[in-house]
Amino acid sequence: MSGIRFQVLGYRNFKKKSDNSPLTVVTVASQCTPADNERGNFGMRVTDFFLPDAKVGTLDASCVGQEFIPAYEIGAFGKPRLGDFELKAWK
């Protein structure tokens, strides 16, 4: 996702219904890409990322508005998944 910047819009902490384990989802916005435009999508895109287990519950209100920089790793069946992330001031 080179060149795509994500800005944190908000986050939510909750518990998984199946086993009551904690989860955190961060909601970010990014500009639609030229590939999105070719499919008829224009403006901003909103994406939810489930945080890795080690980062669950680490966000606070000061995170809103910052740049979210995801770091991916290979998950089950060779699919990419969020392995870590960085937050920095939006410039």
GROMACS .gro file of C-alpha atoms in nm:
model
   91
    1MET     CA    1   0.000   0.000   0.000
    2SER     CA    2   0.280   0.233  -0.086
    3GLY     CA    3   0.179   0.596  -0.101
    4ILE     CA    4  -0.150   0.547   0.083
    5ARG     CA    5  -0.181   0.740   0.407
    6PHE     CA    6  -0.428   0.647   0.678
    7GLN     CA    7  -0.565   0.892   0.935
    8VAL     CA    8  -0.725   0.760   1.255
    9LEU     CA    9  -1.093   0.852   1.278
   10GLY     CA   10  -1.162   0.653   1.594
   11TYR     CA   11  -1.135   0.317   1.766
   12ARG     CA   12  -1.345   0.082   1.974
   13ASN     CA   13  -1.266  -0.177   2.238
   14PHE     CA   14  -1.505  -0.467   2.286
   15LYS     CA   15  -1.516  -0.836   2.372
   16LYS     CA   16  -1.550  -1.124   2.127
   17LYS     CA   17  -1.885  -1.301   2.175
   18SER     CA   18  -1.747  -1.650   2.126
   19ASP     CA   19  -1.487  -1.650   2.406
   20ASN     CA   20  -1.513  -1.304   2.569
   21SER     CA   21  -1.155  -1.214   2.469
   22PRO     CA   22  -1.079  -0.841   2.420
   23LEU     CA   23  -1.053  -0.686   2.073
   24THR     CA   24  -0.968  -0.339   1.943
   25VAL     CA   25  -1.069  -0.209   1.601
   26VAL     CA   26  -0.924   0.117   1.469
   27THR     CA   27  -1.116   0.302   1.196
   28VAL     CA   28  -0.903   0.500   0.950
   29ALA     CA   29  -0.966   0.713   0.642
   30SER     CA   30  -0.758   0.729   0.326
   31GLN     CA   31  -0.783   0.899  -0.010
   32CYS     CA   32  -0.924   0.684  -0.291
   33THR     CA   33  -0.653   0.571  -0.533
   34PRO     CA   34  -0.660   0.596  -0.913
   35ALA     CA   35  -0.751   0.224  -0.917
   36ASP     CA   36  -1.051   0.305  -0.695
   37ASN     CA   37  -1.146   0.587  -0.932
   38GLU     CA   38  -1.147   0.346  -1.226
   39ARG     CA   39  -1.406   0.139  -1.035
   40GLY     CA   40  -1.620   0.449  -0.977
   41ASN     CA   41  -1.507   0.524  -0.619
   42PHE     CA   42  -1.407   0.884  -0.545
   43GLY     CA   43  -1.323   1.083  -0.234
   44MET     CA   44  -1.232   0.913   0.092
   45ARG     CA   45  -1.231   0.545   0.187
   46VAL     CA   46  -1.290   0.418   0.542
   47THR     CA   47  -1.117   0.099   0.661
   48ASP     CA   48  -1.129  -0.096   0.988
   49PHE     CA   49  -0.817  -0.273   1.117
   50PHE     CA   50  -0.833  -0.533   1.396
   51LEU     CA   51  -0.528  -0.474   1.613
   52PRO     CA   52  -0.291  -0.763   1.690
   53ASP     CA   53  -0.343  -0.928   2.030
   54ALA     CA   54  -0.034  -0.762   2.178
   55LYS     CA   55  -0.171  -0.414   2.091
   56VAL     CA   56  -0.534  -0.461   2.203
   57GLY     CA   57  -0.641  -0.183   2.439
   58THR     CA   58  -0.335   0.036   2.376
   59LEU     CA   59  -0.512   0.323   2.196
   60ASP     CA   60  -0.646   0.633   2.370
   61ALA     CA   61  -0.824   0.952   2.262
   62SER     CA   62  -0.495   1.121   2.168
   63CYS     CA   63  -0.460   0.870   1.879
   64VAL     CA   64  -0.755   1.021   1.690
   65GLY     CA   65  -0.629   1.236   1.402
   66GLN     CA   66  -0.283   1.078   1.391
   67GLU     CA   67  -0.137   0.892   1.095
   68PHE     CA   68  -0.175   0.512   1.119
   69ILE     CA   69   0.112   0.322   0.954
   70PRO     CA   70   0.036  -0.051   0.927
   71ALA     CA   71   0.304  -0.321   0.917
   72TYR     CA   72   0.185  -0.647   0.764
   73GLU     CA   73   0.298  -1.005   0.817
   74ILE     CA   74   0.200  -1.336   0.664
   75GLY     CA   75  -0.089  -1.503   0.848
   76ALA     CA   76  -0.279  -1.826   0.809
   77PHE     CA   77  -0.294  -1.971   0.456
   78GLY     CA   78  -0.040  -1.711   0.336
   79LYS     CA   79  -0.278  -1.417   0.374
   80PRO     CA   80  -0.141  -1.082   0.491
   81ARG     CA   81  -0.251  -0.962   0.833
   82LEU     CA   82  -0.174  -0.663   1.051
   83GLY     CA   83   0.131  -0.755   1.257
   84ASP     CA   84   0.212  -0.416   1.405
   85PHE     CA   85   0.151  -0.045   1.349
   86GLU     CA   86   0.298   0.294   1.420
   87LEU     CA   87   0.123   0.621   1.501
   88LYS     CA   88   0.271   0.959   1.424
   89ALA     CA   89   0.152   1.317   1.396
   90TRP     CA   90  -0.050   1.387   1.080
   91LYS     CA   91   0.137   1.638   0.863
   0.00000   0.00000   0.00000
